[in-house]
Coordinates of C-alpha atoms in Angstrom, one line a residue:
M1 CA 188.1 3.0 18.4
G2 CA 188.2 1.1 15.3
S3 CA 185.4 -0.4 15.6
R4 CA 183.2 1.9 17.3
G5 CA 183.9 4.7 13.7
A6 CA 182.4 0.9 11.8
A7 CA 179.7 1.5 12.7
N8 CA 179.0 5.0 12.7
R9 CA 180.7 5.3 9.3
S10 CA 177.7 2.4 8.5
G11 CA 174.9 3.8 10.5
A12 CA 175.9 7.4 8.5
R13 CA 175.8 5.5 5.2
A14 CA 172.0 3.9 6.6
G15 CA 171.0 7.4 7.1
S16 CA 172.1 8.9 3.7
R17 CA 170.0 5.6 1.9
V18 CA 166.6 6.1 4.2
T19 CA 167.5 11.1 3.4
A20 CA 168.0 9.3 0.1
R21 CA 164.4 7.1 0.0
A22 CA 161.8 10.0 2.1
S23 CA 163.1 12.4 -0.4
V24 CA 162.3 9.5 -3.3
N25 CA 159.3 9.4 -2.5
V26 CA 158.8 13.1 -1.9
G27 CA 158.5 13.4 -5.4
H28 CA 156.9 10.1 -6.0
P29 CA 154.3 10.0 -4.0
A30 CA 152.4 7.8 -6.4
Q31 CA 154.7 4.8 -4.8
Y32 CA 153.6 3.9 -1.7
A33 CA 155.5 1.3 -0.6
S34 CA 154.0 0.9 3.1
S35 CA 151.8 -1.7 2.1
P36 CA 151.9 -4.8 0.3
L37 CA 148.8 -4.2 -1.6
L38 CA 149.3 -1.4 -2.6
A39 CA 152.0 -2.6 -3.9
A40 CA 150.9 -4.7 -5.9
K41 CA 151.5 -3.8 -9.4
T42 CA 148.1 -3.5 -11.6
P43 CA 147.6 -5.0 -15.2
L44 CA 146.9 -3.2 -17.9
W45 CA 145.0 -4.6 -19.6
R46 CA 142.2 -4.1 -16.7
S47 CA 143.2 -0.8 -16.0
R48 CA 141.3 -0.5 -20.0
L49 CA 138.2 -2.4 -19.2
V50 CA 137.1 -0.3 -16.4
V51 CA 137.3 2.7 -18.6
V52 CA 136.5 1.1 -21.9
G53 CA 132.8 -0.9 -18.8
V54 CA 132.6 3.0 -17.7
G55 CA 132.7 5.2 -21.2
L56 CA 130.0 2.8 -22.5
A57 CA 127.6 2.5 -19.4
F58 CA 127.8 6.5 -20.3
A59 CA 126.8 5.4 -24.1
V60 CA 124.0 3.5 -23.2
L61 CA 123.0 6.8 -20.6
L62 CA 122.8 9.2 -22.9
G63 CA 121.1 6.9 -26.1
K64 CA 118.8 6.2 -24.0
A65 CA 117.6 10.5 -22.9
V66 CA 118.8 10.9 -27.0
Y67 CA 115.1 7.5 -27.6
V68 CA 113.7 9.3 -24.6
Q69 CA 113.2 12.5 -25.9
A70 CA 113.4 12.7 -29.1
V71 CA 112.9 9.4 -30.8
N72 CA 110.3 8.6 -28.7
T73 CA 108.5 11.6 -27.3
D74 CA 105.1 11.0 -27.7
F75 CA 105.1 7.2 -26.4
Y76 CA 106.6 8.9 -22.7
L77 CA 104.0 10.9 -22.7
K78 CA 101.2 9.3 -23.2
Q79 CA 103.0 6.9 -21.0
G80 CA 103.0 9.6 -19.4
E81 CA 100.2 11.3 -19.1
S82 CA 98.2 8.2 -17.6
R83 CA 99.4 8.5 -14.7
Y84 CA 97.1 11.3 -14.2
A85 CA 95.4 11.9 -16.7
R86 CA 92.8 10.2 -18.9
T87 CA 89.5 10.9 -21.3
F88 CA 86.2 9.5 -20.9
E89 CA 83.9 8.9 -23.6
L90 CA 80.9 10.5 -23.3
P91 CA 78.1 8.4 -24.9
P92 CA 74.9 10.3 -26.6
K93 CA 72.1 9.4 -25.9
R94 CA 70.6 6.7 -28.2
G95 CA 67.3 7.6 -30.2
R96 CA 64.1 6.8 -29.7
I97 CA 61.5 4.6 -31.2
F98 CA 57.8 6.0 -31.7
D99 CA 54.9 3.8 -33.6
R100 CA 52.9 5.6 -35.8
N101 CA 51.0 7.7 -33.1
G102 CA 53.7 8.7 -31.5
L103 CA 54.3 6.0 -28.6
E104 CA 57.1 5.0 -27.5
L105 CA 58.4 2.1 -28.6
A106 CA 62.2 2.3 -27.8
G107 CA 63.9 4.8 -25.2
S108 CA 66.5 5.4 -23.3
V109 CA 67.2 5.9 -19.9
P110 CA 70.6 7.1 -17.5
A111 CA 71.6 3.5 -16.1
P112 CA 75.4 4.3 -14.2
S113 CA 77.8 1.0 -15.1
I114 CA 80.5 0.1 -11.8
W115 CA 84.1 -0.6 -13.0
A116 CA 87.6 -0.4 -11.5
I117 CA 90.5 -0.4 -11.6
P118 CA 92.4 -3.9 -9.1
K119 CA 95.6 -2.8 -8.4
D120 CA 94.1 0.6 -6.9
F121 CA 91.2 -1.1 -5.2
K122 CA 90.5 -0.8 -1.6
A123 CA 88.2 -1.4 0.6
D124 CA 87.7 -3.2 4.5
A125 CA 85.7 -6.0 4.9
A126 CA 82.6 -3.9 5.7
Q127 CA 82.4 -2.4 2.2
L128 CA 83.4 -5.1 0.7
K129 CA 80.0 -6.4 2.1
A130 CA 78.1 -3.9 0.6
L131 CA 79.6 -3.9 -2.5
S132 CA 78.6 -6.9 -4.0
Q133 CA 75.0 -6.6 -2.1
L134 CA 74.5 -3.3 -4.2
L135 CA 75.2 -5.6 -7.1
G136 CA 73.7 -8.9 -6.5
L137 CA 77.8 -9.6 -6.8
G138 CA 78.8 -13.0 -4.1
P139 CA 82.0 -12.3 -2.3
R140 CA 83.8 -14.8 -4.2
E141 CA 82.9 -13.1 -8.0
L142 CA 84.0 -10.0 -6.4
N143 CA 87.4 -11.1 -6.0
L144 CA 87.3 -13.0 -8.9
R145 CA 86.8 -9.7 -11.0
L146 CA 88.7 -7.6 -9.2
S147 CA 91.8 -10.4 -10.7
E148 CA 91.3 -11.3 -14.3
N149 CA 93.1 -7.4 -15.0
P150 CA 94.9 -4.6 -12.9
N151 CA 93.8 -1.9 -15.1
F152 CA 90.2 -2.2 -16.0
V153 CA 86.9 -4.8 -14.7
W154 CA 83.5 -4.0 -15.2
L155 CA 82.0 -5.3 -12.3
R156 CA 78.2 -4.1 -13.3
R157 CA 76.8 -3.1 -16.2
Q158 CA 74.1 -0.4 -16.0
V159 CA 73.0 -0.6 -12.4
D160 CA 70.0 1.5 -11.4
D161 CA 70.5 5.3 -10.4
G162 CA 69.7 4.4 -6.8
V163 CA 71.9 1.8 -6.8
A164 CA 74.3 3.7 -8.1
Q165 CA 74.3 6.8 -5.6
Q166 CA 75.1 3.8 -2.9
V167 CA 78.1 2.8 -4.5
R168 CA 79.4 6.2 -4.6
Q169 CA 78.5 7.2 -1.0
L170 CA 80.5 3.0 -0.1
G171 CA 83.4 5.5 -1.2
I172 CA 86.0 3.0 -1.8
K173 CA 89.3 4.2 -3.1
G174 CA 90.0 2.9 -7.3
L175 CA 85.9 2.1 -7.9
H176 CA 84.8 4.1 -10.2
Q177 CA 81.4 4.7 -12.7
A178 CA 80.5 5.4 -16.1
R179 CA 78.0 7.0 -17.5
E180 CA 75.7 5.0 -19.9
F181 CA 72.9 4.3 -21.0
R182 CA 69.6 2.1 -20.9
R183 CA 67.1 1.0 -23.0
Q184 CA 63.4 0.2 -22.1
Y185 CA 60.9 -1.5 -24.5
P186 CA 57.3 0.0 -23.0
E187 CA 55.4 -2.8 -26.0
G188 CA 57.3 -5.2 -24.7
E189 CA 57.1 -8.3 -26.0
A190 CA 54.1 -7.0 -28.1
A191 CA 56.4 -5.4 -30.2
A192 CA 59.2 -7.0 -29.9
H193 CA 59.7 -8.4 -33.4
V194 CA 59.5 -5.3 -35.3
V195 CA 61.7 -3.0 -33.0
G196 CA 65.0 -5.7 -31.6
F197 CA 66.7 -5.1 -29.1
T198 CA 70.6 -3.6 -28.4
N199 CA 73.5 -4.9 -26.4
F200 CA 75.0 -3.5 -23.2
E201 CA 77.2 -1.5 -26.0
Q202 CA 74.4 0.0 -27.2
K203 CA 74.9 -0.9 -30.3
G204 CA 71.8 -2.6 -32.2
Q205 CA 71.2 -6.9 -32.5
E206 CA 67.7 -6.7 -34.4
G207 CA 65.3 -6.1 -35.7
I208 CA 64.8 -1.9 -36.6
E209 CA 67.2 -1.4 -33.7
L210 CA 69.9 -2.6 -35.9
T211 CA 68.4 -1.9 -39.7
F212 CA 68.9 1.7 -38.3
Q213 CA 71.5 1.7 -36.4
K214 CA 73.4 4.3 -38.5
E215 CA 70.4 6.9 -37.3
L216 CA 70.1 5.8 -32.8
E217 CA 73.2 5.4 -32.4
G218 CA 74.8 9.5 -32.7
R219 CA 78.1 10.3 -31.7
A220 CA 80.4 9.9 -28.6
G221 CA 81.3 13.2 -27.0
S222 CA 84.9 12.6 -25.1
R223 CA 86.5 14.7 -21.5
S224 CA 89.8 15.0 -20.8
V225 CA 90.5 15.0 -17.2
V226 CA 93.9 15.4 -14.6
R227 CA 94.0 12.9 -11.8
D228 CA 95.1 12.9 -8.4
R229 CA 97.4 10.2 -6.9
L230 CA 93.0 9.6 -4.9
G231 CA 91.7 9.2 -8.7
R232 CA 89.4 12.1 -8.0
I233 CA 88.7 14.6 -10.7
V234 CA 90.9 18.4 -9.9
E235 CA 90.4 19.9 -14.0
D236 CA 89.3 19.3 -17.4
I237 CA 92.6 19.4 -20.0
G238 CA 91.1 21.5 -23.1
E239 CA 87.8 21.5 -24.7
G240 CA 85.8 18.8 -24.4
R241 CA 82.9 17.3 -27.8
E242 CA 79.5 17.1 -26.3
P243 CA 77.8 14.3 -27.6
V244 CA 75.3 14.4 -30.5
D245 CA 72.7 12.6 -29.4
G246 CA 70.8 10.5 -31.7
S247 CA 67.2 11.1 -35.3
D248 CA 65.0 9.2 -33.6
V249 CA 62.8 6.4 -35.7
T250 CA 58.6 6.6 -36.7
L251 CA 57.3 3.3 -37.9
S252 CA 53.9 2.9 -39.2
I253 CA 53.3 0.2 -36.6
D254 CA 50.2 1.0 -35.3
A255 CA 51.1 0.3 -31.4
K256 CA 47.6 -0.8 -30.7
V257 CA 46.5 -2.7 -34.0
Q258 CA 50.3 -4.6 -32.5
Y259 CA 49.2 -5.1 -30.0
Y260 CA 45.6 -6.6 -30.4
A261 CA 46.8 -8.9 -32.8
Y262 CA 50.0 -10.1 -31.2
Q263 CA 47.0 -11.2 -28.7
K264 CA 45.3 -13.1 -30.7
V265 CA 47.8 -14.6 -32.6
K266 CA 49.2 -16.0 -29.0
E267 CA 45.8 -16.7 -27.9
A268 CA 44.8 -18.8 -30.7
V269 CA 48.7 -20.7 -30.3
E270 CA 47.9 -21.7 -26.7
L271 CA 44.6 -22.9 -28.0
H272 CA 45.5 -25.2 -31.0
Q273 CA 48.7 -25.9 -29.4
A274 CA 50.8 -24.9 -32.2
K275 CA 54.5 -24.5 -32.9
S276 CA 53.8 -20.8 -34.0
G277 CA 52.3 -18.2 -35.1
S278 CA 51.9 -14.7 -36.9
V279 CA 50.0 -11.6 -38.0
V280 CA 50.2 -8.9 -41.1
V281 CA 48.3 -5.7 -40.7
L282 CA 48.8 -4.3 -43.8
D283 CA 47.0 -0.6 -44.7
T284 CA 46.1 -1.0 -48.7
R285 CA 46.2 3.2 -49.6
T286 CA 49.8 3.7 -48.1
G287 CA 50.9 0.3 -48.5
E288 CA 52.7 1.4 -45.0
L289 CA 52.6 -1.5 -42.4
L290 CA 50.0 -1.5 -39.1
A291 CA 51.2 -5.2 -37.2
L292 CA 53.8 -7.2 -37.5
A293 CA 53.0 -9.6 -34.8
N294 CA 55.3 -13.1 -34.4
Y295 CA 54.6 -15.5 -30.8
P296 CA 56.2 -17.3 -29.5
S297 CA 57.8 -13.9 -28.8
Y298 CA 60.5 -12.1 -26.2
M299 CA 61.2 -9.8 -23.3
P300 CA 63.4 -7.8 -25.4
G301 CA 64.8 -5.6 -22.4
D302 CA 65.0 -8.6 -20.6
R303 CA 69.0 -11.1 -22.2
Q304 CA 68.2 -13.8 -20.3
S305 CA 65.9 -14.7 -22.9
L306 CA 67.5 -13.7 -25.3
A307 CA 68.1 -16.3 -27.1
G308 CA 67.1 -19.4 -30.0
G309 CA 63.7 -19.0 -33.1
A310 CA 62.1 -17.4 -30.7
L311 CA 63.8 -14.0 -31.9
R312 CA 62.7 -13.9 -35.4
N313 CA 60.6 -12.3 -37.2
R314 CA 58.8 -15.4 -38.9
A315 CA 56.4 -13.0 -41.0
L316 CA 59.5 -11.7 -42.7
T317 CA 62.1 -14.7 -42.8
D318 CA 60.7 -17.6 -43.0
T319 CA 58.5 -19.1 -46.0
F320 CA 55.7 -21.7 -46.2
E321 CA 54.1 -23.1 -48.5
P322 CA 51.2 -20.8 -48.8
G323 CA 48.5 -23.7 -50.0
S324 CA 44.9 -22.5 -51.5
T325 CA 45.5 -18.9 -50.6
M326 CA 48.0 -19.1 -54.1
K327 CA 44.2 -20.0 -56.3
P328 CA 42.8 -16.1 -56.1
F329 CA 45.6 -15.1 -58.2
V330 CA 45.3 -18.5 -60.9
I331 CA 41.7 -17.4 -61.7
A332 CA 42.0 -13.8 -61.7
Q333 CA 45.2 -14.8 -64.8
A334 CA 41.7 -16.7 -66.2
L335 CA 39.6 -13.9 -65.5
Q336 CA 42.5 -11.8 -67.9
S337 CA 43.5 -13.4 -69.9
G338 CA 39.6 -13.8 -71.2
R339 CA 39.1 -18.1 -71.3
V340 CA 36.3 -18.1 -68.3
R341 CA 33.8 -15.3 -67.0
P342 CA 33.3 -15.7 -63.2
E343 CA 30.1 -17.4 -64.8
T344 CA 31.6 -20.0 -66.5
V345 CA 30.5 -23.6 -65.6
I346 CA 34.1 -26.6 -65.1
Q347 CA 33.2 -30.1 -64.5
T348 CA 35.3 -31.4 -61.5
A349 CA 33.2 -34.5 -61.4
P350 CA 34.7 -37.0 -60.2
G351 CA 36.3 -34.7 -57.5
R352 CA 39.8 -35.9 -58.7
L353 CA 42.5 -35.4 -62.2
A354 CA 45.4 -37.2 -63.2
I355 CA 48.2 -35.7 -64.2
G356 CA 51.7 -37.7 -64.6
G357 CA 51.3 -40.4 -62.6
S358 CA 50.1 -37.8 -60.0
T359 CA 45.9 -37.8 -58.4
I360 CA 45.0 -35.0 -57.7
S361 CA 41.8 -34.6 -55.4
D362 CA 39.1 -32.4 -53.6
S363 CA 38.4 -33.2 -50.0
H364 CA 35.0 -34.5 -51.6
P365 CA 33.3 -34.0 -55.3
H366 CA 31.9 -31.4 -56.3
G367 CA 30.2 -32.0 -60.0
L368 CA 29.7 -28.9 -61.6
L369 CA 30.8 -26.0 -60.9
T370 CA 30.8 -21.5 -61.6
V371 CA 35.2 -20.8 -61.3
E372 CA 33.3 -18.1 -58.2
Q373 CA 31.9 -21.2 -57.0
I374 CA 35.9 -22.4 -57.0
I375 CA 36.9 -20.5 -54.8
Q376 CA 34.2 -20.4 -53.3
K377 CA 34.9 -23.9 -52.5
S378 CA 38.2 -24.6 -52.8
S379 CA 38.6 -26.4 -55.0
N380 CA 41.3 -28.0 -56.7
V381 CA 40.3 -30.0 -59.6
G382 CA 38.4 -26.7 -60.7
T383 CA 41.8 -24.5 -60.0
V384 CA 44.0 -26.9 -61.7
K385 CA 42.5 -27.6 -64.7
L386 CA 42.4 -23.7 -65.4
A387 CA 46.1 -23.3 -64.1
M388 CA 47.1 -25.5 -66.9
D389 CA 45.5 -23.9 -70.0
M390 CA 47.7 -21.2 -69.4
P391 CA 51.6 -22.3 -70.9
A392 CA 53.9 -22.0 -67.5
R393 CA 55.4 -19.0 -68.9
E394 CA 51.4 -17.2 -67.8
M395 CA 51.2 -18.7 -64.3
W396 CA 55.4 -17.4 -63.7
E397 CA 54.6 -13.8 -64.9
V398 CA 51.5 -14.2 -62.6
F399 CA 53.1 -14.6 -59.4
N400 CA 55.7 -13.4 -59.9
G401 CA 54.4 -10.5 -61.2
V402 CA 52.5 -9.6 -57.7
G403 CA 55.8 -9.9 -55.8
L404 CA 56.9 -14.3 -55.3
G405 CA 60.1 -15.1 -55.1
Q406 CA 61.4 -11.4 -54.6
K407 CA 62.3 -9.7 -51.1
P408 CA 59.6 -7.2 -50.4
Q409 CA 61.9 -4.0 -50.3
L410 CA 62.3 -3.2 -46.2
P411 CA 64.9 -1.8 -44.5
F412 CA 64.7 -4.9 -42.1
P413 CA 67.6 -7.9 -41.5
G414 CA 66.4 -11.3 -42.7
L415 CA 64.3 -10.3 -45.1
A416 CA 63.5 -14.0 -47.1
A417 CA 62.6 -14.3 -50.8
G418 CA 61.0 -16.9 -50.4
R419 CA 60.9 -20.0 -53.5
L420 CA 59.6 -19.2 -57.3
R421 CA 61.1 -22.0 -59.4
P422 CA 62.2 -20.7 -63.4
H423 CA 58.5 -21.8 -65.4
K424 CA 61.9 -23.6 -67.9
S425 CA 61.9 -26.2 -65.4
W426 CA 58.6 -26.8 -64.6
R427 CA 57.1 -30.5 -65.2
H428 CA 53.1 -31.1 -66.1
I429 CA 52.2 -31.9 -62.4
E430 CA 54.3 -28.7 -60.4
Q431 CA 52.3 -26.8 -62.5
A432 CA 49.3 -28.5 -61.6
T433 CA 49.9 -27.9 -57.7
M434 CA 51.8 -24.6 -57.9
S435 CA 48.5 -23.7 -58.8
Y436 CA 46.3 -24.7 -55.3
G437 CA 49.9 -23.8 -53.2
Y438 CA 52.9 -27.0 -53.4
G439 CA 56.5 -25.9 -55.1
L440 CA 56.6 -22.5 -54.6
S441 CA 57.3 -20.6 -51.2
V442 CA 56.1 -16.8 -49.2
S443 CA 56.8 -15.1 -45.9
L444 CA 53.8 -13.7 -44.9
V445 CA 54.3 -10.4 -45.7
Q446 CA 54.9 -11.2 -49.1
L447 CA 51.3 -13.0 -49.3
A448 CA 49.4 -9.9 -47.6
R449 CA 51.5 -7.7 -50.0
A450 CA 50.1 -10.4 -53.2
Y451 CA 46.4 -9.6 -51.8
T452 CA 46.8 -6.4 -51.9
V453 CA 46.0 -6.2 -55.8
F454 CA 42.3 -7.1 -55.5
A455 CA 42.2 -4.4 -52.4
R456 CA 43.3 -2.1 -54.6
D457 CA 41.8 -2.8 -58.7
G458 CA 44.3 -4.2 -59.5
Q459 CA 47.6 -2.4 -58.0
L460 CA 50.4 -4.1 -57.2
M461 CA 51.5 -1.6 -53.4
P462 CA 54.4 -0.8 -52.1
V463 CA 54.8 -2.1 -48.4
S464 CA 56.4 -0.3 -46.0
I465 CA 57.3 -0.1 -42.6
L466 CA 57.8 3.3 -41.9
K467 CA 55.3 6.0 -41.4
N468 CA 53.6 7.1 -44.6
D469 CA 50.5 9.4 -44.4
L470 CA 51.2 9.9 -48.3
P471 CA 48.5 7.9 -50.3
A472 CA 51.2 5.1 -51.9
A473 CA 50.9 4.6 -56.1
G474 CA 51.1 1.0 -56.8
V475 CA 52.1 -1.6 -60.1
Q476 CA 48.7 -2.5 -62.1
V477 CA 49.2 -5.8 -62.9
F478 CA 45.6 -7.4 -63.4
R479 CA 42.3 -5.0 -64.7
P480 CA 40.4 -3.2 -61.8
E481 CA 37.5 -5.1 -63.4
V482 CA 39.1 -8.8 -62.4
A483 CA 39.8 -7.4 -58.9
T484 CA 36.5 -7.0 -58.7
S485 CA 35.2 -9.8 -59.7
V486 CA 37.9 -11.8 -57.4
R487 CA 36.9 -9.6 -54.0
K488 CA 32.9 -10.9 -54.7
M489 CA 34.9 -14.1 -55.0
L490 CA 36.6 -13.8 -51.2
Q491 CA 33.6 -12.4 -50.2
M492 CA 31.9 -16.2 -50.8
A493 CA 34.3 -17.5 -50.0
A494 CA 34.3 -15.8 -46.7
G495 CA 30.3 -16.3 -46.2
E496 CA 28.5 -19.0 -45.4
G497 CA 28.6 -22.2 -48.0
G498 CA 32.8 -21.2 -48.0
T499 CA 35.3 -22.8 -46.0
A500 CA 36.1 -19.5 -43.6
P501 CA 32.5 -18.4 -42.2
K502 CA 34.6 -17.7 -38.8
A503 CA 36.3 -15.1 -41.4
Q504 CA 32.8 -13.0 -40.6
T505 CA 33.4 -9.9 -38.9
L506 CA 30.6 -7.6 -37.1
G507 CA 29.2 -4.5 -38.8
Y508 CA 32.3 -5.2 -41.9
S509 CA 32.5 -6.3 -44.8
V510 CA 34.4 -9.3 -44.8
G511 CA 36.6 -11.7 -48.2
G512 CA 39.2 -13.6 -48.2
K513 CA 40.6 -17.1 -48.9
T514 CA 42.0 -19.9 -46.7
G515 CA 44.7 -22.1 -46.9
T516 CA 45.6 -25.4 -44.9
A517 CA 48.7 -27.0 -46.3
H518 CA 50.8 -29.8 -45.1
K519 CA 54.0 -29.3 -44.1
Q520 CA 57.3 -30.9 -46.4
E521 CA 60.6 -33.1 -44.5
G522 CA 62.9 -33.7 -46.5
N523 CA 60.7 -34.6 -49.9
A524 CA 57.5 -36.4 -48.0
Y525 CA 54.6 -34.1 -46.5
L526 CA 53.7 -35.3 -43.1
S527 CA 50.3 -36.7 -43.5
N528 CA 49.9 -35.1 -39.5
K529 CA 51.0 -31.9 -39.7
Y530 CA 49.7 -29.2 -40.6
R531 CA 49.9 -25.2 -41.4
A532 CA 46.9 -23.0 -41.8
W533 CA 46.0 -20.4 -43.1
F534 CA 43.6 -17.0 -44.1
V535 CA 44.2 -14.0 -45.9
G536 CA 42.0 -11.4 -46.6
M537 CA 40.2 -7.4 -46.8
A538 CA 38.0 -5.8 -45.3
P539 CA 36.1 -4.1 -46.0
V540 CA 35.2 -5.3 -49.5
S541 CA 32.6 -2.5 -50.7
S542 CA 36.3 0.0 -50.1
P543 CA 38.5 -2.4 -48.6
R544 CA 41.4 0.1 -45.5
I545 CA 43.3 -2.6 -45.2
V546 CA 44.7 -6.9 -45.4
V547 CA 45.1 -8.8 -42.9
A548 CA 47.2 -12.6 -43.6
V549 CA 46.8 -15.0 -40.6
M550 CA 49.2 -18.2 -41.2
V551 CA 49.3 -20.5 -37.7
D552 CA 52.0 -23.2 -38.0
E553 CA 51.7 -26.9 -37.1
P554 CA 48.4 -27.0 -35.1
S555 CA 47.8 -29.8 -33.0
N556 CA 44.9 -30.0 -30.8
G557 CA 41.6 -31.6 -33.6
R558 CA 41.1 -28.8 -35.6
Y559 CA 44.1 -27.5 -38.8
F560 CA 41.6 -26.1 -41.2
G561 CA 42.8 -22.6 -42.3
G562 CA 38.6 -22.2 -42.0
D563 CA 39.2 -23.3 -39.0
V564 CA 41.8 -22.1 -36.7
A565 CA 43.1 -18.5 -39.0
A566 CA 39.7 -17.3 -39.6
P567 CA 39.1 -16.4 -36.3
V568 CA 42.4 -14.9 -35.9
F569 CA 41.6 -12.2 -39.3
S570 CA 38.0 -11.5 -37.5
Q571 CA 39.3 -10.3 -34.7
V572 CA 42.2 -8.4 -35.7
V573 CA 39.8 -6.5 -38.6
H574 CA 37.9 -5.8 -35.7
E575 CA 39.4 -4.1 -33.5
T576 CA 42.0 -3.1 -36.3
L577 CA 38.9 -1.1 -38.5
R578 CA 37.5 0.6 -35.3
A579 CA 40.9 1.5 -34.2
L580 CA 41.3 3.3 -38.1
R581 CA 37.9 4.8 -37.5
E582 CA 36.9 3.0 -40.7
P583 CA 33.2 3.4 -40.9
T584 CA 31.1 0.4 -41.1
D585 CA 29.4 -1.0 -43.9
L586 CA 27.4 -3.9 -42.2
A587 CA 24.1 -3.4 -40.8
V588 CA 25.3 -4.4 -36.7
Q589 CA 23.3 -7.8 -36.6
P590 CA 25.0 -10.0 -32.8
Q591 CA 22.4 -12.9 -33.4
I592 CA 23.4 -14.0 -37.7
Y593 CA 26.5 -13.1 -36.5
A594 CA 27.1 -15.9 -33.5
R595 CA 25.4 -18.1 -36.1
A596 CA 27.8 -17.7 -38.6
L597 CA 30.2 -18.1 -36.5
A598 CA 28.6 -21.8 -35.1
V599 CA 28.9 -23.2 -38.4
P600 CA 31.7 -24.9 -39.3
A601 CA 34.3 -24.8 -42.0
E602 CA 33.7 -26.2 -44.2
V603 CA 36.5 -29.0 -44.5
E604 CA 38.4 -27.0 -47.6
S605 CA 40.7 -28.6 -50.1
N606 CA 44.6 -29.1 -49.7

C-alpha cells in the first residue's frame, strides 16, 4: 500500500509536469521541441545577413528599374524598336550626264541588292542551291558570307531585275532586297576618261562623276516600318521622306567627235606600237572641249578593270616636254616686239650653234632661212637665235601669258599645272632649249589652249568642259596681225616642204606644228624613246577648232610627229568639221590629197 501510494504520487507529479509543459507550449507556439533541428539555435548574424541580402536584391532591382525607365529610356526604346521596327534608306536616282547634243553618257537603272540577316536565315538544301546559282556564289562562299555577321551581310550587290525576282520567289526567311541603282555608260571606253565612274554606293570616283558628285548624287529619302516575327512589313510608322533625285550635267563634249578621236588615237597607238596616246579637240569660238580622248582606256561599268594607269585622263593629268611645238610662240614674240618680220632672213648655217659649252643642232643644215621657213623647216638654230635676242623675262612672260605653268580653270580632278621655272633661275643654255620645248613641261590641254592665240587673232581663250554655246571672250596676248602671220607659217609647216604634209585634210585648209621630243629619265634623255606631237587648227582661213595629238613612245620604226601624230590630226579634223557642219574652204581634189599623204615627212629638228 505504501509503495502503491508512492507510485501514484510520482505519477501525479509527472502528469502535472506534462500538463504544465503543454500549457507552456500552447502559450509560446515558436518553441517546438519535437525536432532537434528546429530546436537548434540560429545565430543572430545569419538572420541579419539574410535580411540585408534580400534588401540589397530589392534595391538592385529598383535601381535597374529606375535606370531603364528613367535614365536610359531612349536606348532601351531603340533596342525594343529594333526587334520590330526598321528604317529603310530610299536611295535617290543619280543625275545623268549628257553630251552637248543630249546624248546620254552616264545614267542609272534599277539594280536591287541582295542582303541577309544570318541569325534569321532559314533555307533548305534546295533553296540554298538555287540561291547560290542565282547569285553566282559557290555553296562554300555563300556559307562563309552568312557566317561573317549575325545581323547583316551583303550577298550580292546590284543584280538584274530578273535575278532579284527569282530570288524573291524562293521565299527564304531572313533574305531581303535593297533598292539600289547601277550606273550605265553607253559610250563605254571612248568616253571613260571624261565621265569617270562610281562605286557601289554611287559615289563618284573619277572624272565628271567625282567632280560633280554633290550635284549628281541627290538626297536620300527614308521609310520607317513595323515588321512581324517573319520580317514581313506590317505597316508604316510616321511620315516617310521621299528621295530627291540628283541633277543632270550637260558637258561640252560631242559624243561623235569623242568616239572618232578615241578610235583614231587607238589605231595610231596600235599601229606604231606605242605606249599611249591622247587627243584634245577645242572649239575656238566658245572655248568648249569637244573631245578628250585617251588610249589605253577602260570600261567604266566593269569594276574589275578599274585599276592602274589606264584610269588617268592623260590629256589633263600628265605633263611632257612639248618639243618643237613651242617654236611658234618664240617666233610670235619676235614679230610682236618688231625684232623681225616674216620675210627676215636668218643664217642657220652650219646647222649647229654652241652655247655655254653645249651644241644645239638641226637635223641637217639649212643655210639661210626666212622667219617663215624657220617654222616650216622646224629649225632649232634659227629659233634659238631669235630667242637669245630676248631677255629671259620677256620669253617667260610669253609662255606664262599663254597659260603654261598654270592649272587650267576646269572642274576636273587631278589637273596638272606643268612646269615653268621662274626666269631668274634660267641659264643661257636653258633659255635656248626652252625655245624649242626642252626644260619645261605642259599637258596636252594646256598646249591646245595655248594655240588658241593663233586661231583667235592673238586671244588666249578660256576652256570649258560644260556646254556653253555663247562665244567666249579671250585675253589678248599678241596683236591680230602677228597671229595671222604665224597662222600662215603653220600652214606652210603642214604643207608640202614642211614637216607635216600628212596633216592635210580633204576640203579644209590646216595649219599646225610638229614636235618630236626625246623622253627623259632622271637627268638623262633617252636616245631611243620619243613623244610625237602635232598641234594645229582648221580651217586656217577662219579657224573653228584646235586639235592637239600626242603619241607616247612610238616604237615601230617611225617616231616623228609628222609621221605619227599628224595623220591622226588630219582624220580627227575632217570628221570634227563635218560633225560641226563647217563649210569646206578648199576644192576637194582627192588625187592631190593622196599625193600629199604619200610624201614622207621631212625629218624635223628635235
